[in-house]
Tab-separated table of C-alpha atoms in Angstrom:
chain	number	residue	atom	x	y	z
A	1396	UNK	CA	-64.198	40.517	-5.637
A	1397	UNK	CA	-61.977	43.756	-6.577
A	1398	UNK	CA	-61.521	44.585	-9.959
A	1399	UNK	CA	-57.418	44.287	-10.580
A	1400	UNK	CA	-56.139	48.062	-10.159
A	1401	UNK	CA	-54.481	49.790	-13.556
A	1402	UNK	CA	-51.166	49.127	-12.203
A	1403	UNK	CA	-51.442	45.558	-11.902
A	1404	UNK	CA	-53.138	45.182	-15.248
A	1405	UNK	CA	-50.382	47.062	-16.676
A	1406	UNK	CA	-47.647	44.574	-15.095
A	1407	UNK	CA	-49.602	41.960	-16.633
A	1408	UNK	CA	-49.796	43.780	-19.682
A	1409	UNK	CA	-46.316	44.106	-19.613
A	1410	UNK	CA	-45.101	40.861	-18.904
A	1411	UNK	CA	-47.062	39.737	-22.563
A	1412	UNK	CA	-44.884	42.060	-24.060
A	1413	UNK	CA	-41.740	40.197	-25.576
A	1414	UNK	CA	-38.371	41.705	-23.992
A	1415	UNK	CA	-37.412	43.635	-27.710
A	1416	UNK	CA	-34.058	45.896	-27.754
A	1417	UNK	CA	-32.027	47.447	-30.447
A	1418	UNK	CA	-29.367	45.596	-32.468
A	1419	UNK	CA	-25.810	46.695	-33.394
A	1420	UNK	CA	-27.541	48.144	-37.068
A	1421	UNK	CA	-30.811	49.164	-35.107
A	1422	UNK	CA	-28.860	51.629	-33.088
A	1423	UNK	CA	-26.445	52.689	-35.838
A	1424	UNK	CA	-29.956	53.463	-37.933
A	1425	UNK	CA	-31.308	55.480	-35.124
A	1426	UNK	CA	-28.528	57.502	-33.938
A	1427	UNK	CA	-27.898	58.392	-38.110
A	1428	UNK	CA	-31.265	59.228	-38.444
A	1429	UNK	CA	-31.533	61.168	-35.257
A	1430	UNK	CA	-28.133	63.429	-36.313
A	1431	UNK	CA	-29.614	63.531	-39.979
A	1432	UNK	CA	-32.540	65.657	-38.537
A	1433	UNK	CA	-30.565	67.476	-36.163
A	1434	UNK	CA	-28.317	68.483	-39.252
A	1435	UNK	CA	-31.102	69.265	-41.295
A	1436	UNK	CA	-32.909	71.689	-38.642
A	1437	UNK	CA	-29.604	73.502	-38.590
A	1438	UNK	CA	-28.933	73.597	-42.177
A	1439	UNK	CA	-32.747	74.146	-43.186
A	1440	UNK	CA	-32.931	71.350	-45.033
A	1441	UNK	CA	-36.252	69.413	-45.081
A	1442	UNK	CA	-35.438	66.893	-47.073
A	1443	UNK	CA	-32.564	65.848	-44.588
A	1444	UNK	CA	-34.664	65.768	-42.034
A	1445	UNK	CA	-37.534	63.702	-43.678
A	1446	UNK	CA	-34.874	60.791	-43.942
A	1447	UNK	CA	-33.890	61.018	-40.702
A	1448	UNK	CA	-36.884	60.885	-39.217
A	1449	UNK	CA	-38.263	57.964	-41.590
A	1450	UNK	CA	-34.574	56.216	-40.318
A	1451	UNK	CA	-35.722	56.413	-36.595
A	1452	UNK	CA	-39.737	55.712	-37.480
A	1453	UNK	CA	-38.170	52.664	-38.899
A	1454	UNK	CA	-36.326	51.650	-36.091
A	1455	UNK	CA	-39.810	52.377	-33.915
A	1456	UNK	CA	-42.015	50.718	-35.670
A	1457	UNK	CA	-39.688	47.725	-35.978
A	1458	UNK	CA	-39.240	47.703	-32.374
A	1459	UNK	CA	-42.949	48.288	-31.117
A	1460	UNK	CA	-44.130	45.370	-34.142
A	1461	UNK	CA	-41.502	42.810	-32.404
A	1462	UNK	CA	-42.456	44.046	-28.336
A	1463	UNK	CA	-45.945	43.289	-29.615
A	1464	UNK	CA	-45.960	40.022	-31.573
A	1465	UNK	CA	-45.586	36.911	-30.058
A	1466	UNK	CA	-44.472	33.867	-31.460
A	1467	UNK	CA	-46.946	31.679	-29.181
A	1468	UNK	CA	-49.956	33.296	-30.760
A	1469	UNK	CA	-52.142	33.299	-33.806
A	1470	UNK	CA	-51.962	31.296	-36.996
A	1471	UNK	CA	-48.567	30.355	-36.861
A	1472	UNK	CA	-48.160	29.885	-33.201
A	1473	UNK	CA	-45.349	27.755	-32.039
A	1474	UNK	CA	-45.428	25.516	-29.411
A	1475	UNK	CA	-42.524	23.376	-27.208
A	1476	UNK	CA	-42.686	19.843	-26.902
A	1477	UNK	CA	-39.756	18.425	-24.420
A	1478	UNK	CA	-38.949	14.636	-22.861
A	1479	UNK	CA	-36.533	14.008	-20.406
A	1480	UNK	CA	-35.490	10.140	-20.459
A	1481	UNK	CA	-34.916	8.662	-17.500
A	1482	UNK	CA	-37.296	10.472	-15.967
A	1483	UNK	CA	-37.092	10.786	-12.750
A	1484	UNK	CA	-32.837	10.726	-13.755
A	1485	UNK	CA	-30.620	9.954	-10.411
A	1486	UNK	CA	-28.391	11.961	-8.804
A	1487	UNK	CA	-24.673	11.954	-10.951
A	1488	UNK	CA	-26.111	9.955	-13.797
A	1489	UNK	CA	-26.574	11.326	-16.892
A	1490	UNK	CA	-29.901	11.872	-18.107
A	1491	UNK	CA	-30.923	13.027	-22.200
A	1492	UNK	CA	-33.247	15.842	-22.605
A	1493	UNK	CA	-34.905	15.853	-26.365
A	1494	UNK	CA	-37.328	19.144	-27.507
A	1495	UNK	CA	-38.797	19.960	-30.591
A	1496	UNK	CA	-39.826	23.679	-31.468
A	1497	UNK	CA	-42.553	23.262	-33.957
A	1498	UNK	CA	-45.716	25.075	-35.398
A	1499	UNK	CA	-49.152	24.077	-34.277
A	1500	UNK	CA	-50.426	24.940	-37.592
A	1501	UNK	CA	-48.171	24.861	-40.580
A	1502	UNK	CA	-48.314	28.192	-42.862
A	1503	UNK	CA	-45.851	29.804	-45.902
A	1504	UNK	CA	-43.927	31.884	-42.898
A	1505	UNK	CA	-43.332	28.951	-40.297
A	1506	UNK	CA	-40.218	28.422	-41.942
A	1507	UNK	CA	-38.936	31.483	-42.233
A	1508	UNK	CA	-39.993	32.420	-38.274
A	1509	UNK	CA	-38.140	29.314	-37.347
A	1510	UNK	CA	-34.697	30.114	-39.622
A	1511	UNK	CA	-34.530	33.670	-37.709
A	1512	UNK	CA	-35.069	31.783	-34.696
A	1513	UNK	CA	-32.169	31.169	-31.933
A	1514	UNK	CA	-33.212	29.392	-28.864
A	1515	UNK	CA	-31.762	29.031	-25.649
A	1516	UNK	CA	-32.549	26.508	-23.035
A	1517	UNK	CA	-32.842	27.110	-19.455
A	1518	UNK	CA	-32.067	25.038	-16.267
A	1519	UNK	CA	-32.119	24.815	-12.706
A	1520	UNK	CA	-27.857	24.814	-12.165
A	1521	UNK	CA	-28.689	21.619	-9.768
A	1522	UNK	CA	-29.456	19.855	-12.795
A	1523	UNK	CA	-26.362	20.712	-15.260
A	1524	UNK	CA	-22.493	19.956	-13.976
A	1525	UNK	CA	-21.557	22.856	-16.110
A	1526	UNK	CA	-21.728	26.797	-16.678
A	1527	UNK	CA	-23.978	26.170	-20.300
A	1528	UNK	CA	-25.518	23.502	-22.175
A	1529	UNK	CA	-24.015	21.700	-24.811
A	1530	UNK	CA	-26.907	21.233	-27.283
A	1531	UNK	CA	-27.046	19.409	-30.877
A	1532	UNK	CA	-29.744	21.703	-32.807
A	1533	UNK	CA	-30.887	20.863	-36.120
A	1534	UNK	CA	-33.610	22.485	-38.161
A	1535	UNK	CA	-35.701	20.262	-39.974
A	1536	UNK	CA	-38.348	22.206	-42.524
A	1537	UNK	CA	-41.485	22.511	-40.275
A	1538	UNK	CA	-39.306	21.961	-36.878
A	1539	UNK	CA	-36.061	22.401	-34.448
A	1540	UNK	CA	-34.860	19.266	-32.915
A	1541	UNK	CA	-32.559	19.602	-29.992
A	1542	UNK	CA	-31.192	16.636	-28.236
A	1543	UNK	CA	-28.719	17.425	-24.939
A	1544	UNK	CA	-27.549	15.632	-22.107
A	1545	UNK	CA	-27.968	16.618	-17.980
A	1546	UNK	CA	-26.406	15.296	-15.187
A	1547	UNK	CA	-27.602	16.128	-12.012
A	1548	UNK	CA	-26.134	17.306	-9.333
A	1549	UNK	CA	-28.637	17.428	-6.270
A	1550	UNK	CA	-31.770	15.098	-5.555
A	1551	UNK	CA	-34.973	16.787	-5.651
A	1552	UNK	CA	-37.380	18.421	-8.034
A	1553	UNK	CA	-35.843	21.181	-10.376
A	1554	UNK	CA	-37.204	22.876	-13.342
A	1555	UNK	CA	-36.041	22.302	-16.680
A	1556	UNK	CA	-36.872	25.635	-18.941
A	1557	UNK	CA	-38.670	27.430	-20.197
A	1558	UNK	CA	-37.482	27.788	-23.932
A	1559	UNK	CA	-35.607	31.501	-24.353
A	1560	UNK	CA	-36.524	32.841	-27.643
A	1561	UNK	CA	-34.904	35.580	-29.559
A	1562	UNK	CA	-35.426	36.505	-32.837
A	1563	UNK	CA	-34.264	39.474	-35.387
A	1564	UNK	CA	-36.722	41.372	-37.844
A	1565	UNK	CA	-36.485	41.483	-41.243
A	1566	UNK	CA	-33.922	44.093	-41.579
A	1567	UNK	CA	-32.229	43.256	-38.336
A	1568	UNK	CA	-33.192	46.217	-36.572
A	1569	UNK	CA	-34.617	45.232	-33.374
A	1570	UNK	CA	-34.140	41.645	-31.623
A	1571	UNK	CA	-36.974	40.475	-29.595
A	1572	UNK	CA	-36.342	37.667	-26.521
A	1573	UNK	CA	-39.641	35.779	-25.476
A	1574	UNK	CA	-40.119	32.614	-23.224
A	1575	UNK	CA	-41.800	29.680	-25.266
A	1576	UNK	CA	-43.683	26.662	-23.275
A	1577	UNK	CA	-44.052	25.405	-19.914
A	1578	UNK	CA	-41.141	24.708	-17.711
A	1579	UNK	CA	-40.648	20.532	-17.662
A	1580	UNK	CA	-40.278	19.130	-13.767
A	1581	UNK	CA	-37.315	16.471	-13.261
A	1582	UNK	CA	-37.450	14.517	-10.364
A	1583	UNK	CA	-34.074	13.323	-9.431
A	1584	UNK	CA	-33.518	10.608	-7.084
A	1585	UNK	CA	-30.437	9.855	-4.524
A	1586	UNK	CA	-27.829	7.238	-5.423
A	1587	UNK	CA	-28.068	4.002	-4.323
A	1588	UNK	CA	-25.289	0.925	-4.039
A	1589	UNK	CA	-26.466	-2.461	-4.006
A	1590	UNK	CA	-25.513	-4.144	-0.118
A	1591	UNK	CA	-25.532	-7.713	0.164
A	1592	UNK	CA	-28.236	-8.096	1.880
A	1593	UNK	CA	-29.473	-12.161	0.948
A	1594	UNK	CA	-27.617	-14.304	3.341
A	1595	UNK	CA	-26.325	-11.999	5.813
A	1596	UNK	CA	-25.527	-12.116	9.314
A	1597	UNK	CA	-28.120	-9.192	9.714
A	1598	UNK	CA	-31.234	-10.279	7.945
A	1599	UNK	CA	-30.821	-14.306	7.825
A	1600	UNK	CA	-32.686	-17.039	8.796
A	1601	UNK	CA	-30.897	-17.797	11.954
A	1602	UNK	CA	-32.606	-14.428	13.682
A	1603	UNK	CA	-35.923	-14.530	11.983
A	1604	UNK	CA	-36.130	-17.630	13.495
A	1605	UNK	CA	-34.856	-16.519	16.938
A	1606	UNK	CA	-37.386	-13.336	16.703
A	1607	UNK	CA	-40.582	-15.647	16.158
A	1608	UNK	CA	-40.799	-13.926	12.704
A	1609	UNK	CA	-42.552	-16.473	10.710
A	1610	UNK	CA	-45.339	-14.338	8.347
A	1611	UNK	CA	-47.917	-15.726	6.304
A	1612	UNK	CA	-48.641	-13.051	3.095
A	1613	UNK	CA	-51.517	-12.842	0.242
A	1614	UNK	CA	-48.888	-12.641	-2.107
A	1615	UNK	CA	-46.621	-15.541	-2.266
A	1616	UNK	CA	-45.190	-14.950	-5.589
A	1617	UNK	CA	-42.858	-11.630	-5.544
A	1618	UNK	CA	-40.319	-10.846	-8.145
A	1619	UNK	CA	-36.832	-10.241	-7.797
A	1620	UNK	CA	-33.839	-10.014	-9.380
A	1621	UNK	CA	-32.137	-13.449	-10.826
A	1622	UNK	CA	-29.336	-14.198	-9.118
A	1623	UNK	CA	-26.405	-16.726	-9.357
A	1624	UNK	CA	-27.479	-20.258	-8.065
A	1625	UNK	CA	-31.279	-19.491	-8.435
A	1626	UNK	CA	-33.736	-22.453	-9.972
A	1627	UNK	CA	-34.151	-21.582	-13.894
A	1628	UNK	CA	-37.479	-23.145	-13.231
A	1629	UNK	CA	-38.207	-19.780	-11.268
A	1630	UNK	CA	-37.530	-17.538	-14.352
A	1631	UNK	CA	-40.445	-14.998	-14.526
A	1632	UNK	CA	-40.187	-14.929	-18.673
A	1633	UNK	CA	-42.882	-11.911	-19.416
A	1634	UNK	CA	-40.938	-9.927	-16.470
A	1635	UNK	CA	-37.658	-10.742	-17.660
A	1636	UNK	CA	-38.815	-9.696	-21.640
A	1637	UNK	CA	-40.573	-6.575	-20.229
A	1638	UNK	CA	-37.652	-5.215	-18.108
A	1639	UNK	CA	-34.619	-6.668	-20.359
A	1640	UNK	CA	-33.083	-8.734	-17.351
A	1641	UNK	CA	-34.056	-12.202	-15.539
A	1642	UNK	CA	-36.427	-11.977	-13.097
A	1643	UNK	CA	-36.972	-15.024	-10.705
A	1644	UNK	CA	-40.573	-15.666	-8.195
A	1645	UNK	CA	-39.293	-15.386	-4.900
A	1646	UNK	CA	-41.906	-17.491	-3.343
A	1647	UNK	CA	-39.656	-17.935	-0.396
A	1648	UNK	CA	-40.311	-14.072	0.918
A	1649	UNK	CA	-43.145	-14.910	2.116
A	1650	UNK	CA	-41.666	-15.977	5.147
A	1651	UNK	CA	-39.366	-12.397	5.289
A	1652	UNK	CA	-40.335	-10.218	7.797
A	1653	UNK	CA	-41.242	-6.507	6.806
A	1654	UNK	CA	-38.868	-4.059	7.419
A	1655	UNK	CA	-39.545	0.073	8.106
A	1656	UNK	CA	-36.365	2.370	7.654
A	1657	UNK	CA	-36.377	5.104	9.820
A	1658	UNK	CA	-34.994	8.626	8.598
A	1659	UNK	CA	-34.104	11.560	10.590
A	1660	UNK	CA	-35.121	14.953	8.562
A	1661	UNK	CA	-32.704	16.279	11.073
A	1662	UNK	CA	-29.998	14.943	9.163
A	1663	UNK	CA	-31.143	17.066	6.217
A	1664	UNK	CA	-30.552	20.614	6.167
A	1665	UNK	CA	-33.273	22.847	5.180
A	1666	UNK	CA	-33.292	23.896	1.429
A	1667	UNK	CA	-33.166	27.702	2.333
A	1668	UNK	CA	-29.809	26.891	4.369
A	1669	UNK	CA	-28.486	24.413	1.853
A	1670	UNK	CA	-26.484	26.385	-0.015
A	1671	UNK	CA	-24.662	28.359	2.577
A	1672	UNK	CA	-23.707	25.132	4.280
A	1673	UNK	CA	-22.501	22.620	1.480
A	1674	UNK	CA	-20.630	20.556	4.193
A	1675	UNK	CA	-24.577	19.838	5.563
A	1676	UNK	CA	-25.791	19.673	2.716
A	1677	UNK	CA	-23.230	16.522	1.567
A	1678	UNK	CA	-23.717	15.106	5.100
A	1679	UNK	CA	-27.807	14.802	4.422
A	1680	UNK	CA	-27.582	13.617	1.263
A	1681	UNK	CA	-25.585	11.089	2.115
A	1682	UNK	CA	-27.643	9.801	4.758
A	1683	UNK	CA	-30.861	9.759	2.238
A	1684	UNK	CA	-28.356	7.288	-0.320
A	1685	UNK	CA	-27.735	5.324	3.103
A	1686	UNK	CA	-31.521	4.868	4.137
A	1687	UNK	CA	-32.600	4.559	0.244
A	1688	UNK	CA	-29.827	1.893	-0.512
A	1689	UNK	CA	-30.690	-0.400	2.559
A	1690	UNK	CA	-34.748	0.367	1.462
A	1691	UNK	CA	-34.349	-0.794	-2.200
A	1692	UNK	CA	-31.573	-3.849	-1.159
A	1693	UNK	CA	-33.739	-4.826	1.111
A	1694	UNK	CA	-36.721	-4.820	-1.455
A	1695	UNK	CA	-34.804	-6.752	-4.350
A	1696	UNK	CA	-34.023	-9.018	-1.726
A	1697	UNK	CA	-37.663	-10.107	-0.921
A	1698	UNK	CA	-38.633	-8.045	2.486
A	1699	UNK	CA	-41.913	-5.722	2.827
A	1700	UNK	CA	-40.302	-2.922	2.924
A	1701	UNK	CA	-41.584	0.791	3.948
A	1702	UNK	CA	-39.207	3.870	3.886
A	1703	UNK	CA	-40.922	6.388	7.398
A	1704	UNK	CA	-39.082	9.871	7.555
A	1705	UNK	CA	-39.287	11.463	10.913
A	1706	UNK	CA	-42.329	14.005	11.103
A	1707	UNK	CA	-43.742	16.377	13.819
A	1708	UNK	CA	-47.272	14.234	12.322
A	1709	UNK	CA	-46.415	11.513	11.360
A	1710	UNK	CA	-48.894	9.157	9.177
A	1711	UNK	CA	-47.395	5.863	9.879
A	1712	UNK	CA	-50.757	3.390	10.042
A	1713	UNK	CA	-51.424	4.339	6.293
A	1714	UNK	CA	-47.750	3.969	5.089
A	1715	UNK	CA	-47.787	0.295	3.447
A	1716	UNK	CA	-45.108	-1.500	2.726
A	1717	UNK	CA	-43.929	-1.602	-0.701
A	1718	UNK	CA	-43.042	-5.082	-2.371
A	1719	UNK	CA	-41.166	-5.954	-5.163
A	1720	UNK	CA	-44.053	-7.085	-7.449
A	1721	UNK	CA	-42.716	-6.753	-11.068
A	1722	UNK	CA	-39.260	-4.344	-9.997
A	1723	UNK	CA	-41.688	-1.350	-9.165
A	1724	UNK	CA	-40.952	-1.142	-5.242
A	1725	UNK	CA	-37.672	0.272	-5.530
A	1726	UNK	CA	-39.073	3.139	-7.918
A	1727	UNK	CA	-41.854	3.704	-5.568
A	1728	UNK	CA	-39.606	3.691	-2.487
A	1729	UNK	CA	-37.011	6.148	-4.112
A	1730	UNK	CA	-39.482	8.732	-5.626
A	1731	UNK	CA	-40.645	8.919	-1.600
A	1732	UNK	CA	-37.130	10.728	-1.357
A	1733	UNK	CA	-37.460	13.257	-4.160
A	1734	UNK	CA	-38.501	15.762	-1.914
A	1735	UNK	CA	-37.440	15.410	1.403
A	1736	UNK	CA	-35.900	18.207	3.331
A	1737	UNK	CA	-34.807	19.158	6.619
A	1738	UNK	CA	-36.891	21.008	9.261
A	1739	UNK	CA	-37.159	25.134	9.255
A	1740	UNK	CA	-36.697	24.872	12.991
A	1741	UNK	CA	-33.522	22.388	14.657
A	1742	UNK	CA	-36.147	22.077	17.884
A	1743	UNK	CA	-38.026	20.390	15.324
A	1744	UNK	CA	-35.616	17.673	14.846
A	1745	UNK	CA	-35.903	16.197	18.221
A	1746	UNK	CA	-39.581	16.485	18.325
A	1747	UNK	CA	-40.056	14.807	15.217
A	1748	UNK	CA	-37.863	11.888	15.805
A	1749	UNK	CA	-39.876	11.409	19.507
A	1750	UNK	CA	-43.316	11.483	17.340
A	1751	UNK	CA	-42.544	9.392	14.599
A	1752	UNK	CA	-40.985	6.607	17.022
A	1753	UNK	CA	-43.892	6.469	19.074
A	1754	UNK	CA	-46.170	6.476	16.354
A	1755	UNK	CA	-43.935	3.258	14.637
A	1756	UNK	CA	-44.219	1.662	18.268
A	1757	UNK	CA	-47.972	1.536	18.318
A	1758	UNK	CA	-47.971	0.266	14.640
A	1759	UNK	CA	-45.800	-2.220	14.825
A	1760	UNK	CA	-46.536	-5.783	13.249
A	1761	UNK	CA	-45.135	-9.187	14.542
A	1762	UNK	CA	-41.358	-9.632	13.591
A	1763	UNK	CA	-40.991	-5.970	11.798
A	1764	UNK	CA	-37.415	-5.180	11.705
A	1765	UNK	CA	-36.135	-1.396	12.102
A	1766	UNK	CA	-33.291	-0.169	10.572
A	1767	UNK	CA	-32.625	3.738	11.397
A	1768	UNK	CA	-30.583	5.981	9.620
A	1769	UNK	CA	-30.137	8.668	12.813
A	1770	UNK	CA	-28.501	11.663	13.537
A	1771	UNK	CA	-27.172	12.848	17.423
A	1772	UNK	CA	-30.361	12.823	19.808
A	1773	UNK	CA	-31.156	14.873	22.493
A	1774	UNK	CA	-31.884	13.219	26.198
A	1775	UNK	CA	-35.782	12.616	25.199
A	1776	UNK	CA	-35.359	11.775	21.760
A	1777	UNK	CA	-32.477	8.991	22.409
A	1778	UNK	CA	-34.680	7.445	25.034
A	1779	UNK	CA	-37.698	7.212	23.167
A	1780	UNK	CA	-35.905	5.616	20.115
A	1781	UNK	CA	-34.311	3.198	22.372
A	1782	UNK	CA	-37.607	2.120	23.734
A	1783	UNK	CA	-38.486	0.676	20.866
A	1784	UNK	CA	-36.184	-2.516	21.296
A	1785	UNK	CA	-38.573	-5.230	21.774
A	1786	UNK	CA	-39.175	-8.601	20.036
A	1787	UNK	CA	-37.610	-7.795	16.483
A	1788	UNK	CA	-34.615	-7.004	15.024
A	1789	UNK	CA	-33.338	-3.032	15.343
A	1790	UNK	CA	-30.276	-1.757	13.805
A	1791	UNK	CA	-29.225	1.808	13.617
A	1792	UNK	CA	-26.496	3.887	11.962
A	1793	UNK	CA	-26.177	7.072	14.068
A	1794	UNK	CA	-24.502	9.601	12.024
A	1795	UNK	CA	-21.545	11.388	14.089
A	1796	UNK	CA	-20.601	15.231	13.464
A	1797	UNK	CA	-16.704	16.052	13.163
A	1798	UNK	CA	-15.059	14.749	16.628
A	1799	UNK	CA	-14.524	18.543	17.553
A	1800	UNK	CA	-18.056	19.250	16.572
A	1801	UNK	CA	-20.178	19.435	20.080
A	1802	UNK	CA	-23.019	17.072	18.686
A	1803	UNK	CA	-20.322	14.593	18.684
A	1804	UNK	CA	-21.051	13.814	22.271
A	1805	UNK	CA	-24.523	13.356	21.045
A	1806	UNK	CA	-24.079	11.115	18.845
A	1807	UNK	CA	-21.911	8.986	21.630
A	1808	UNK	CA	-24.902	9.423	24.260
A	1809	UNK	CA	-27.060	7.922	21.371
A	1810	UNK	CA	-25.306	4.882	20.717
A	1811	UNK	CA	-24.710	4.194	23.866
A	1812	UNK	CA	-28.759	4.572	24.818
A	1813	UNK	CA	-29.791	2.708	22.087
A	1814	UNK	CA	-27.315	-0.590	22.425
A	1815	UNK	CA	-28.177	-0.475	26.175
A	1816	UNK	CA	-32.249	-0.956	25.349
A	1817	UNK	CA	-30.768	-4.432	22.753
A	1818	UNK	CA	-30.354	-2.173	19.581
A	1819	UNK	CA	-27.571	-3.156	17.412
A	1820	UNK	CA	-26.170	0.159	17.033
A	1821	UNK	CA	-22.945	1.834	15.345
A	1822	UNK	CA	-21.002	5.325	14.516
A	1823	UNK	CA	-20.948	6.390	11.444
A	1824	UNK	CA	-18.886	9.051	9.405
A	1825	UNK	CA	-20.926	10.364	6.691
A	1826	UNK	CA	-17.558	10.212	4.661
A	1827	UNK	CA	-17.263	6.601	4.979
A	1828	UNK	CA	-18.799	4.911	1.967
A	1829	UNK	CA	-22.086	3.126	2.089
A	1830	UNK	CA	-20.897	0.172	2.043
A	1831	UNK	CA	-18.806	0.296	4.650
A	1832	UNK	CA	-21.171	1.678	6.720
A	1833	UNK	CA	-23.653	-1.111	6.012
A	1834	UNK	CA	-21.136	-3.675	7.194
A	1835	UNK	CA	-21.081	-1.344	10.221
A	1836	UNK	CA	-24.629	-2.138	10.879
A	1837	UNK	CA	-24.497	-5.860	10.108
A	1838	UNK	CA	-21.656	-6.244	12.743
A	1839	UNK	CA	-22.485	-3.760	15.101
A	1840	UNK	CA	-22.269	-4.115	18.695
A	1841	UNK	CA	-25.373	-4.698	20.821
């Protein structure tokens, strides 16, 4: 193993070195001092320039003593603490952020150190709707309590600080500006709307029974949400006083078929491209909301359900299907979205949606339904989706480009392959709302 060469332990050196500059009286000090023992030179005075010189030594020592200390180290070390609640927050909701700035061991100086103290959080811009945060700061004795509120503006995983630190000396020569703590990760999931899914056309009884989809399960007893014209006898009381709303067994879903929503990553643009193309950017994100929402509707409303984005290796055999034991499939279905993204290469698209379809073919169970959220195929990739069509129930959304846009035709081809194979298959606009677009899919042609 090679030793680290000087100038890399120098840039490490360096980067444990808080960022110190002058202040406003710093400067005035040193250029005083520094004309005091010009003047004095001239004049031959040496006691004119003794003071100037001890005026600049001041302002040098000052300034190497703050480069040098840190506030993270030795007795009186500081430390952050931060909590982000929700956590994981969704996308356009307001989340609250809370951190303390405290000592890890109390001494006379800790709170002095923190009274000099001005802090500065810092954030990933996907996770504030605004140029700054607006932070309530009070100093309390031994600590700093901040409280502030983020609302984010991008599903994903950003990071939230850390801590900016500046502080002044005791004559307010030299400021010093030092990062404190461990940047926090915030998971953000996509929006979701709830779709009427119990009772529908789309997911009813009348074509589980014409599929043959009758399934026996383990686990009769799932939990859902209560909802109007449900047996009070069904109340799940320790669910409902644990989550703060009713909860009913929904020993009927045993009989619901399982349901796998398919995603195409080609939808999504790559993050690397997503901010030079905000109009692809809205378009994907929109289509992650559309698959999510049906996913977690779906869910509450008693299917198996499994959420399978389109992969060049795809793992679809060992992708169960969540349930909605005690309201934790929908959390464990949307934190499967956090960090999707599109493909680095568009080739990629096509070949992904061609393995991940074949590799849901050979793994499908009796009665599964499919519900794809699509984007315009290619000649092999519409065909091999289409194929698909057998004994259950497919639906899919395929998401159109702008009618002048050439994947338009695409999109057309696709429909058109997919509702000749028995899918039940519709056009989408990814400006349409999501609930329009699911009663798209429940009505669609086949």
């Amino acid at each position: 193993m090679r030793a680290p060469s000087f100038l890399a332990r120098l840039r490490g050196r360096g980067r444990s070195l808080a960022s110190a500059r002058l202040t406003r009286r710093g400067t005035v000090v040193l250029a005083a001092g520094a004309a005091l023992a010009v003047l004095g030179v001239t004049l031959g005075l040496p006691d004119l320039v003794g003071l100037g010189a001890a005026g600049a030594l001041a302002v040098g020592a000052a300034w190497c003593w703050m480069a040098v200390r840190r506030i993270d180290r030795g007795r009186g070390a500081l430390h952050v603490t931060r909590r982000v609640q929700p956590n994981p927050a969704v996308r356009g909701q307001f989340t609250t952020a809370r951190l303390t700035v405290a000592a890890t061991r109390a001494t006379s100086s800790t709170a002095t150190t923190l009274a000099r103290l001005r802090i500065s959080e810092q954030a990933a811009h996907e996770l504030c709707d605004q140029g700054s945060l607006r932070a309530q700061v009070a100093t309390v004795g031994d600590h700093i309590a901040v409280r502030y509120r983020l609302r984010p503006l991008r599903r994903g995983r950003w990071p939230l600080g850390p801590l900016l630190t500046t502080r002044v000396d005791l004559f307010g020569l030299v400021s010093a500006t030092q990062e404190l703590g461990d940047p926090t990760a915030v998971a953000v999931w996509p929006r979701t709307v709830e779709l009427p899914v119990r009772g529908s056309r789309a997911f009813g009884e009348h074509e589980r029974s014409a599929s043959g989809a009758r399934l026996a399960s383990s686990d009769d007893s799932v939990l859902r949400d209560y909802v109007a014209g449900d047996d009070p006898r069904r109340v799940h009381w320790a669910s409902a006083a644990r989550h703060g709303q009713l909860m009913v067994r929904a020993d009927e879903s045993a009989g619901l078929p399982p349901v796998s929503v398919l995603l195409d990553r080609g939808l999504l643009p790559h993050p690397e491209l997503a901010a030079s193309s905000p109009r692809a950017l809205e378009d994907g994100e929109w289509a992650v909301e559309c698959a999510a929402s049906i996913g977690v509707s779906l869910l509450q409303a008693g299917h198996p359900v499994r959420l399978v984005p389109t992969s060049l290796a795809p793992v679809v055999s060992g992708t169960g299907f969540r349930v909605n034991r005690s309201g934790e499939g929908p959390a464990d279905l949307l934190d499967a979205t956090v960090d999707l993204h599109g493909h680095h290469v568009v080739a990629d698209a096509d070949r992904s949606v061609v393995a991940t379809s074949e590799a849901l073919r050979r793994d499908r169970r009796p009665g599964e339904i499919t519900v794809a959220v699509l984007g315009p195929l290619g000649s092999v990739a519409r065909h091999t989706v289409a194929a698909m069509a057998g004994d259950g129930l497919h639906r899919a959304l395929v998401v159109s480009a702008r009618p002048w846009a050439p994947e338009h035709a695409d999109a057309l081809e696709t429909v058109a392959a997919l509702r000749s194979t028995g899918w039940h298959a519709a056009l989408v606009d990814p400006s349409a709302s999501l609930e329009h677009a699911w009663t798209l899919l429940v009505e669609g042609s086949r």
